[in-house]
Coordinates of N, CA and C and ligand atoms in Angstrom, one line a residue:
M27 N 11.7 -10.4 -22.2 CA 10.5 -9.6 -22.6 C 10.9 -8.2 -22.7
K28 N 10.6 -7.6 -23.9 CA 10.9 -6.2 -24.1 C 9.6 -5.4 -24.1
I29 N 9.6 -4.4 -23.2 CA 8.5 -3.5 -23.1 C 8.9 -2.1 -23.6
V30 N 8.0 -1.5 -24.5 CA 8.2 -0.1 -24.9 C 7.0 0.6 -24.3
C31 N 7.4 1.7 -23.6 CA 6.3 2.5 -22.9 C 6.3 3.9 -23.5
L32 N 5.1 4.3 -24.0 CA 5.0 5.6 -24.6 C 4.1 6.5 -23.6
L33 N 4.7 7.6 -23.1 CA 4.0 8.5 -22.3 C 3.4 9.6 -23.1
G34 N 2.1 9.7 -23.1 CA 1.4 10.6 -24.0 C 1.0 11.9 -23.4
S35 N 1.3 12.1 -22.1 CA 1.0 13.3 -21.4 C 2.1 14.4 -21.4
P36 N 1.8 15.7 -21.5 CA 2.8 16.7 -21.4 C 3.4 16.8 -19.9
R37 N 2.6 16.2 -19.0 CA 3.1 16.2 -17.6 C 3.9 14.9 -17.3
S38 N 5.2 15.1 -17.3 CA 6.0 13.8 -17.2 C 5.8 13.1 -15.8
N39 N 5.3 13.8 -14.8 CA 4.9 13.1 -13.6 C 3.4 13.1 -13.4
G40 N 2.7 13.1 -14.5 CA 1.3 13.1 -14.4 C 0.7 11.8 -14.0
N41 N -0.6 11.7 -13.9 CA -1.3 10.5 -13.4 C -1.1 9.3 -14.3
S42 N -1.2 9.5 -15.6 CA -1.0 8.4 -16.6 C 0.5 7.9 -16.5
A43 N 1.4 8.8 -16.3 CA 2.8 8.4 -16.3 C 3.1 7.7 -15.0
I44 N 2.5 8.1 -13.9 CA 2.7 7.4 -12.6 C 2.2 5.9 -12.7
V45 N 1.0 5.8 -13.3 CA 0.5 4.4 -13.4 C 1.4 3.6 -14.3
A46 N 1.9 4.2 -15.4 CA 2.8 3.5 -16.3 C 4.1 3.1 -15.6
K47 N 4.6 4.0 -14.8 CA 5.8 3.7 -14.1 C 5.6 2.5 -13.1
R48 N 4.5 2.5 -12.5 CA 4.3 1.3 -11.5 C 4.2 0.0 -12.3
F49 N 3.5 0.1 -13.5 CA 3.5 -1.1 -14.3 C 4.9 -1.5 -14.8
C50 N 5.7 -0.6 -15.3 CA 7.0 -0.9 -15.8 C 8.0 -1.3 -14.7
D51 N 7.9 -0.6 -13.6 CA 8.8 -1.0 -12.5 C 8.6 -2.4 -12.0
T52 N 7.3 -2.8 -12.0 CA 6.9 -4.2 -11.5 C 7.4 -5.2 -12.6
A53 N 7.2 -4.9 -13.8 CA 7.7 -5.8 -14.9 C 9.2 -5.9 -14.9
E54 N 9.9 -4.8 -14.7 CA 11.3 -4.8 -14.7 C 11.9 -5.7 -13.6
K55 N 11.3 -5.6 -12.4 CA 11.7 -6.4 -11.3 C 11.5 -7.9 -11.6
L56 N 10.6 -8.2 -12.5 CA 10.3 -9.6 -12.9 C 11.1 -10.0 -14.1
G57 N 12.0 -9.1 -14.6 CA 13.0 -9.5 -15.6 C 12.8 -8.8 -17.0
A58 N 11.8 -8.0 -17.1 CA 11.6 -7.3 -18.4 C 12.6 -6.2 -18.6
T59 N 12.9 -5.9 -19.9 CA 13.6 -4.6 -20.2 C 12.6 -3.6 -20.6
V60 N 12.8 -2.4 -20.2 CA 11.8 -1.3 -20.4 C 12.5 -0.2 -21.1
Q61 N 11.9 0.3 -22.2 CA 12.4 1.5 -22.9 C 11.2 2.5 -22.9
T62 N 11.4 3.6 -22.3 CA 10.3 4.6 -22.2 C 10.6 5.8 -23.0
F63 N 9.6 6.3 -23.7 CA 9.7 7.5 -24.5 C 8.6 8.5 -24.0
T64 N 9.0 9.7 -23.7 CA 8.1 10.8 -23.4 C 7.8 11.5 -24.7
L65 N 6.7 11.3 -25.2 CA 6.4 11.8 -26.6 C 6.4 13.3 -26.6
N66 N 6.0 14.0 -25.5 CA 6.0 15.4 -25.5 C 7.4 16.1 -25.7
K67 N 8.4 15.3 -25.4 CA 9.8 15.8 -25.5 C 10.4 15.6 -26.9
L68 N 9.7 14.9 -27.7 CA 10.2 14.5 -29.0 C 9.6 15.5 -30.1
N69 N 10.4 15.6 -31.2 CA 9.9 16.5 -32.3 C 9.5 15.6 -33.4
Y70 N 8.2 15.6 -33.8 CA 7.8 14.8 -34.9 C 6.5 15.4 -35.5
R71 N 6.2 14.9 -36.7 CA 5.0 15.3 -37.4 C 4.0 14.1 -37.4
G72 N 2.8 14.5 -37.7 CA 1.8 13.4 -37.9 C 2.0 12.8 -39.3
C73 N 1.3 11.8 -39.6 CA 1.4 11.1 -41.0 C 1.1 12.2 -42.0
Q74 N 1.9 12.2 -43.1 CA 1.8 13.1 -44.2 C 1.0 12.5 -45.4
A75 N 0.5 11.3 -45.2 CA -0.2 10.7 -46.3 C 0.5 10.6 -47.6
C76 N 1.9 10.5 -47.5 CA 2.7 10.5 -48.7 C 2.6 9.1 -49.4
M77 N 2.1 8.1 -48.7 CA 1.9 6.7 -49.2 C 3.3 6.0 -49.6
A78 N 4.4 6.6 -49.2 CA 5.7 5.9 -49.4 C 5.7 4.6 -48.8
C79 N 5.1 4.5 -47.6 CA 5.1 3.2 -46.9 C 4.2 2.1 -47.6
K80 N 3.4 2.6 -48.6 CA 2.6 1.6 -49.4 C 3.1 1.4 -50.8
T81 N 4.1 2.2 -51.2 CA 4.5 2.2 -52.6 C 6.0 1.8 -52.8
K82 N 6.9 2.3 -51.9 CA 8.3 2.1 -52.1 C 9.1 1.7 -50.8
L83 N 8.5 1.8 -49.7 CA 9.2 1.5 -48.4 C 8.4 0.6 -47.6
D84 N 9.1 -0.2 -46.7 CA 8.3 -1.0 -45.7 C 8.2 -0.3 -44.4
K85 N 8.6 1.0 -44.3 CA 8.4 1.8 -43.1 C 8.1 3.2 -43.4
C86 N 8.0 4.0 -42.4 CA 7.6 5.4 -42.5 C 8.8 6.2 -43.2
A87 N 8.5 7.0 -44.1 CA 9.5 7.8 -44.9 C 10.0 9.0 -44.0
L88 N 9.2 9.4 -43.1 CA 9.6 10.6 -42.3 C 10.8 10.2 -41.4
Q89 N 11.7 11.1 -41.3 CA 12.9 10.9 -40.5 C 12.8 12.0 -39.4
D90 N 12.3 11.6 -38.2 CA 12.3 12.5 -37.1 C 12.4 11.7 -35.8
D91 N 12.0 12.3 -34.7 CA 12.2 11.6 -33.4 C 11.3 10.4 -33.3
L92 N 10.3 10.3 -34.1 CA 9.4 9.2 -34.0 C 9.9 8.0 -34.7
T93 N 10.9 8.2 -35.5 CA 11.5 7.0 -36.3 C 12.0 6.0 -35.3
E94 N 12.8 6.4 -34.3 CA 13.3 5.4 -33.3 C 12.1 4.7 -32.5
V95 N 11.1 5.5 -32.2 CA 10.0 5.0 -31.5 C 9.3 3.9 -32.3
L96 N 9.0 4.2 -33.5 CA 8.3 3.2 -34.4 C 9.2 2.0 -34.6
D97 N 10.5 2.1 -34.7 CA 11.4 1.0 -34.8 C 11.4 0.1 -33.5
S98 N 11.4 0.8 -32.4 CA 11.4 0.1 -31.1 C 10.1 -0.7 -30.9
V99 N 9.0 -0.1 -31.3 CA 7.7 -0.8 -31.1 C 7.7 -2.1 -32.0
R100 N 8.4 -2.1 -33.1 CA 8.5 -3.3 -34.0 C 9.2 -4.4 -33.2
E101 N 10.2 -4.1 -32.4 CA 10.9 -5.1 -31.6 C 10.3 -5.5 -30.3
A102 N 9.3 -4.8 -29.9 CA 8.7 -5.0 -28.5 C 7.8 -6.2 -28.4
D103 N 7.8 -6.8 -27.2 CA 6.8 -7.8 -26.9 C 5.5 -7.1 -26.4
V104 N 5.7 -6.1 -25.6 CA 4.6 -5.4 -25.0 C 4.7 -3.9 -25.3
L105 N 3.6 -3.3 -25.7 CA 3.6 -1.8 -25.9 C 2.7 -1.2 -24.8
V106 N 3.2 -0.3 -24.0 CA 2.4 0.4 -23.0 C 2.2 1.8 -23.6
I107 N 0.9 2.1 -23.6 CA 0.5 3.5 -24.1 C -0.2 4.1 -22.9
A108 N 0.3 5.3 -22.4 CA -0.3 6.0 -21.3 C -0.7 7.4 -21.8
T109 N -2.0 7.7 -21.5 CA -2.5 8.9 -22.0 C -3.5 9.6 -21.1
P110 N -3.4 10.9 -21.0 CA -4.5 11.6 -20.3 C -5.7 11.6 -21.3
T111 N -6.9 11.8 -20.7 CA -8.1 12.1 -21.6 C -8.1 13.5 -21.9
Y112 N -8.0 13.9 -23.2 CA -8.2 15.3 -23.6 C -9.3 15.4 -24.5
Y113 N -10.3 16.2 -24.1 CA -11.5 16.4 -25.0 C -12.1 15.1 -25.4
G114 N -12.2 14.1 -24.5 CA -12.8 12.9 -24.8 C -12.0 11.9 -25.6
D115 N -10.7 12.1 -25.7 CA -9.9 11.2 -26.5 C -8.5 11.2 -26.0
V116 N -7.6 10.5 -26.7 CA -6.2 10.5 -26.4 C -5.5 11.9 -26.6
S117 N -4.4 12.1 -26.0 CA -3.7 13.4 -26.2 C -3.2 13.5 -27.7
S118 N -3.0 14.7 -28.1 CA -2.5 14.9 -29.5 C -1.2 14.3 -29.7
Q119 N -0.4 14.3 -28.6 CA 1.0 13.7 -28.7 C 0.8 12.2 -29.1
L120 N -0.1 11.6 -28.5 CA -0.3 10.1 -28.8 C -1.0 9.9 -30.1
K121 N -1.9 10.8 -30.4 CA -2.6 10.7 -31.7 C -1.6 10.8 -32.9
G122 N -0.6 11.6 -32.7 CA 0.5 11.7 -33.7 C 1.2 10.4 -34.0
F123 N 1.5 9.7 -32.8 CA 2.1 8.4 -33.0 C 1.2 7.4 -33.6
I124 N -0.1 7.4 -33.2 CA -1.0 6.4 -33.7 C -1.2 6.6 -35.3
D125 N -1.3 7.8 -35.7 CA -1.4 8.0 -37.2 C -0.2 7.5 -37.9
R126 N 1.0 7.7 -37.3 CA 2.2 7.2 -38.0 C 2.3 5.6 -38.0
T127 N 1.6 5.0 -37.1 CA 1.6 3.5 -37.2 C 0.9 3.0 -38.5
Y128 N 0.4 3.9 -39.3 CA -0.1 3.5 -40.6 C 1.0 2.8 -41.4
S129 N 2.2 3.1 -41.1 CA 3.4 2.5 -41.7 C 3.6 1.0 -41.4
Y130 N 2.9 0.6 -40.4 CA 2.9 -0.9 -40.0 C 2.0 -1.7 -40.9
L131 N 1.2 -1.1 -41.7 CA 0.3 -1.8 -42.6 C 0.9 -2.1 -43.9
V132 N 0.7 -3.3 -44.4 CA 1.2 -3.6 -45.8 C 0.3 -2.9 -46.8
P133 N 0.8 -2.8 -48.1 CA 0.0 -2.3 -49.2 C -1.3 -3.2 -49.3
D134 N -2.3 -2.6 -49.7 CA -3.6 -3.4 -49.9 C -4.1 -4.1 -48.6
F135 N -3.7 -3.4 -47.5 CA -4.1 -4.0 -46.1 C -5.6 -4.3 -46.0
H136 N -6.4 -3.5 -46.7 CA -7.9 -3.7 -46.6 C -8.3 -5.1 -47.0
T137 N -7.5 -5.7 -47.9 CA -8.0 -7.0 -48.5 C -7.1 -8.2 -48.0
K138 N -6.1 -7.9 -47.3 CA -5.1 -8.9 -46.8 C -5.6 -9.6 -45.5
S139 N -5.4 -10.9 -45.5 CA -5.8 -11.6 -44.2 C -4.8 -11.2 -43.1
N140 N -3.6 -11.0 -43.4 CA -2.6 -10.4 -42.4 C -2.1 -9.0 -42.9
P141 N -2.8 -8.0 -42.4 CA -2.4 -6.7 -42.9 C -1.2 -6.1 -42.3
S142 N -0.6 -6.8 -41.3 CA 0.5 -6.1 -40.5 C 1.9 -6.5 -40.9
R143 N 2.8 -5.5 -40.8 CA 4.2 -5.8 -41.0 C 4.9 -6.2 -39.7
L144 N 4.2 -6.1 -38.6 CA 4.8 -6.5 -37.3 C 4.6 -8.0 -37.0
S145 N 5.5 -8.5 -36.2 CA 5.4 -9.9 -35.9 C 4.2 -10.1 -34.9
P146 N 3.5 -11.2 -35.0 CA 2.3 -11.4 -34.2 C 2.5 -11.6 -32.8
G147 N 1.5 -11.5 -32.0 CA 1.6 -11.9 -30.6 C 1.9 -10.8 -29.6
K148 N 2.1 -9.6 -30.0 CA 2.4 -8.5 -29.1 C 1.2 -8.2 -28.2
K149 N 1.5 -7.6 -27.0 CA 0.5 -7.3 -26.1 C 0.4 -5.7 -25.9
L150 N -0.8 -5.2 -25.8 CA -1.0 -3.8 -25.6 C -1.5 -3.5 -24.2
V151 N -0.9 -2.6 -23.5 CA -1.4 -2.1 -22.2 C -1.8 -0.7 -22.4
F152 N -3.0 -0.4 -22.2 CA -3.5 1.0 -22.4 C -3.9 1.6 -21.1
I153 N -3.2 2.7 -20.8 CA -3.5 3.4 -19.5 C -4.1 4.8 -19.8
Q154 N -5.2 5.0 -19.2 CA -6.0 6.2 -19.4 C -6.4 6.9 -18.1
A155 N -6.0 8.2 -18.0 CA -6.3 9.0 -16.9 C -7.4 10.0 -17.3
Q156 N -8.3 10.3 -16.4 CA -9.3 11.3 -16.7 C -9.8 12.0 -15.5
G157 N -10.2 13.2 -15.7 CA -10.7 14.0 -14.5 C -12.1 13.6 -14.1
Q158 N -12.9 13.2 -15.1 CA -14.3 12.8 -14.9 C -14.3 11.5 -14.0
A159 N -15.1 11.5 -12.9 CA -15.1 10.3 -12.0 C -16.1 9.2 -12.6
D160 N -17.0 9.6 -13.4 CA -18.0 8.6 -14.0 C -17.3 7.8 -15.0
A161 N -17.0 6.5 -14.7 CA -16.3 5.6 -15.6 C -17.0 5.3 -16.9
T162 N -18.3 5.6 -17.0 CA -19.0 5.3 -18.2 C -18.7 6.4 -19.2
K163 N -18.2 7.5 -18.7 CA -17.7 8.6 -19.6 C -16.3 8.3 -20.2
Y164 N -16.2 8.4 -21.4 CA -14.9 8.2 -22.1 C -14.5 6.7 -22.1
A165 N -15.4 5.9 -21.9 CA -15.1 4.4 -21.9 C -14.9 4.0 -23.3
D166 N -15.2 4.8 -24.3 CA -15.0 4.5 -25.7 C -13.6 4.7 -26.2
V167 N -12.8 5.4 -25.4 CA -11.5 5.8 -25.9 C -10.6 4.6 -26.2
F168 N -10.6 3.6 -25.2 CA -9.8 2.4 -25.4 C -10.3 1.5 -26.5
P169 N -11.6 1.2 -26.6 CA -12.0 0.3 -27.7 C -11.8 0.9 -29.1
R170 N -12.0 2.2 -29.2 CA -11.9 2.9 -30.5 C -10.4 2.9 -30.9
N171 N -9.5 3.3 -30.0 CA -8.1 3.4 -30.4 C -7.4 2.0 -30.4
G172 N -7.8 1.2 -29.4 CA -7.2 -0.1 -29.3 C -7.5 -1.0 -30.5
A173 N -8.7 -0.8 -31.1 CA -9.1 -1.6 -32.2 C -8.1 -1.7 -33.4
F174 N -7.4 -0.5 -33.6 CA -6.4 -0.5 -34.7 C -5.2 -1.4 -34.4
F175 N -4.9 -1.6 -33.1 CA -3.8 -2.4 -32.8 C -4.0 -3.9 -33.1
K176 N -5.3 -4.2 -33.2 CA -5.6 -5.6 -33.5 C -5.1 -5.9 -35.0
W177 N -5.3 -4.8 -35.8 CA -4.8 -4.9 -37.2 C -3.3 -5.2 -37.2
Y178 N -2.6 -4.7 -36.2 CA -1.1 -4.8 -36.2 C -0.7 -6.2 -35.6
G179 N -1.7 -7.0 -35.2 CA -1.4 -8.3 -34.6 C -1.3 -8.3 -33.1
F180 N -1.7 -7.3 -32.5 CA -1.6 -7.3 -31.0 C -2.7 -8.2 -30.5
A181 N -2.3 -9.3 -29.9 CA -3.3 -10.4 -29.5 C -4.0 -10.0 -28.3
D182 N -3.3 -9.6 -27.2 CA -4.0 -9.3 -26.0 C -3.9 -7.9 -25.6
K183 N -5.0 -7.4 -25.1 CA -5.0 -6.0 -24.7 C -5.5 -5.8 -23.3
Y184 N -4.9 -4.9 -22.5 CA -5.2 -4.7 -21.1 C -5.5 -3.2 -20.9
L185 N -6.5 -3.0 -20.1 CA -6.9 -1.6 -19.9 C -6.7 -1.2 -18.4
I186 N -6.0 -0.2 -18.1 CA -6.0 0.4 -16.7 C -6.4 1.8 -16.8
R187 N -7.6 2.0 -16.1 CA -8.1 3.4 -16.1 C -8.1 4.0 -14.7
A188 N -7.8 5.3 -14.7 CA -7.9 6.1 -13.5 C -8.9 7.2 -13.7
C189 N -10.1 7.1 -13.1 CA -11.1 8.0 -13.3 C -11.2 8.9 -12.1
G190 N -11.6 10.2 -12.3 CA -11.7 11.1 -11.2 C -10.4 11.6 -10.7
V191 N -9.3 11.6 -11.5 CA -8.0 12.2 -11.1 C -7.7 13.4 -12.0
R192 N -7.5 14.5 -11.4 CA -7.3 15.7 -12.2 C -6.0 16.3 -11.8
N193 N -5.7 16.4 -10.6 CA -4.4 17.1 -10.2 C -3.2 16.2 -10.3
L194 N -2.1 16.8 -10.4 CA -0.8 16.1 -10.6 C -0.6 15.2 -9.4
G195 N -0.4 13.9 -9.7 CA 0.0 12.9 -8.7 C -1.2 12.4 -7.9
E196 N -2.4 12.8 -8.2 CA -3.6 12.4 -7.5 C -3.8 10.9 -7.5
V197 N -3.4 10.2 -8.6 CA -3.6 8.8 -8.7 C -2.8 8.0 -7.7
E198 N -1.8 8.6 -7.1 CA -1.0 7.8 -6.1 C -1.8 7.4 -5.0
G199 N -2.9 8.2 -4.7 CA -3.8 7.8 -3.6 C -4.9 6.8 -4.0
R200 N -4.8 6.4 -5.2 CA -5.9 5.5 -5.7 C -5.3 4.1 -5.8
E201 N -5.4 3.5 -4.6 CA -4.7 2.2 -4.4 C -5.2 1.1 -5.4
E202 N -6.5 1.1 -5.8 CA -7.0 0.1 -6.6 C -6.4 0.2 -8.0
V203 N -6.1 1.4 -8.5 CA -5.5 1.6 -9.8 C -4.1 1.2 -9.8
M204 N -3.4 1.6 -8.7 CA -1.9 1.2 -8.7 C -1.8 -0.3 -8.5
K205 N -2.7 -0.9 -7.8 CA -2.7 -2.4 -7.6 C -2.9 -3.1 -8.9
L206 N -3.9 -2.5 -9.7 CA -4.2 -3.1 -11.0 C -3.0 -3.0 -12.0
A207 N -2.2 -1.9 -11.9 CA -1.0 -1.8 -12.7 C 0.0 -2.9 -12.3
E208 N 0.2 -3.1 -11.0 CA 1.1 -4.2 -10.6 C 0.6 -5.5 -11.0
E209 N -0.7 -5.8 -10.8 CA -1.2 -7.1 -11.1 C -1.2 -7.4 -12.6
T210 N -1.4 -6.4 -13.4 CA -1.3 -6.5 -14.9 C 0.1 -6.9 -15.3
A211 N 1.1 -6.2 -14.7 CA 2.5 -6.5 -15.0 C 2.8 -7.9 -14.6
K212 N 2.4 -8.4 -13.5 CA 2.6 -9.7 -13.0 C 2.0 -10.8 -13.9
R213 N 0.8 -10.4 -14.4 CA 0.1 -11.4 -15.3 C 0.8 -11.5 -16.6
I214 N 1.2 -10.4 -17.1 CA 1.9 -10.4 -18.4 C 3.3 -11.1 -18.3
M215 N 3.9 -11.0 -17.2 CA 5.3 -11.5 -17.0 C 5.2 -13.0 -16.6
S216 N 4.1 -13.5 -16.2 CA 4.0 -14.9 -15.7 C 4.0 -15.9 -16.9
Ligands
FMN329 C1 -6.6 20.2 -22.4 C2 -7.2 19.2 -21.4 C3 -8.4 18.6 -21.7 C4 -9.0 17.7 -20.8 N1 -10.1 17.0 -21.2 C5 -10.7 16.2 -20.4 C6 -11.9 15.4 -20.8 O1 -12.4 15.6 -21.9 N2 -12.4 14.6 -19.9 C7 -11.9 14.4 -18.6 O2 -12.4 13.6 -17.8 N3 -10.8 15.1 -18.2 C8 -10.2 15.9 -19.1 N4 -9.0 16.6 -18.7 C9 -8.4 16.3 -17.4 C10 -7.3 15.3 -17.5 O3 -7.7 14.1 -18.2 C11 -6.8 14.8 -16.1 O4 -6.3 15.9 -15.4 C12 -5.8 13.7 -16.1 O5 -5.6 13.2 -14.8 C13 -4.6 14.1 -16.8 O6 -3.7 13.0 -16.9 P1 -2.1 13.3 -16.8 O7 -1.9 13.7 -15.3 O8 -1.5 11.9 -17.1 O9 -1.7 14.3 -17.7 C14 -8.4 17.5 -19.6 C15 -7.3 18.2 -19.2 C16 -6.7 19.1 -20.1 C17 -5.4 19.8 -19.7

């Protein structure tokens, strides 16, 4: 089982990264291989809408640090996306990646029954940290962003949310969240 983990926070030891680490460590102990990318440390641009991936290439034409990330996700069985909530959405670091996944779509994807260039059956684990304690707030972030991954053939999606965590490392004291990270890893690896 190959897991690719994308850390979307500029805080490499932030709350979303801590939860992602617990998930990945648990899965690794159960035999998974894990490749982690800290998006904030990479240099890349957002989608340039050049349409090369729809007209002459089957991948993104941009050559930058996201090239390896996009290739790795193609090979992954599980994609872990960990993000802080910034202004009610994913971080800009993560949004840049999501826009570049446009290259996973075939030409005329709007009319194709299988619009994806990725092999089917991948799983998505979405980890979201937010300062707001009320879980009804920003509950739309996962369904809105996760919906696009269904296009790419991600069959199962799992959500792990940490609400009411603001300071660095605060989530470590949130046993229920850390436990859910472990349980989700065990479930996926079983
Ligand atoms: C620029 C910025 C914007 C933020 N916007 C929100 C927000 O809209 N809603 C919220 O609940 N928390 C917001 N927060 C708080 C973070 O989501 C919270 O601190 C979270 O734990 C950060 O995750 P991280 O430790 O993985 O970076 C914001 C923090 C920053 C720095």
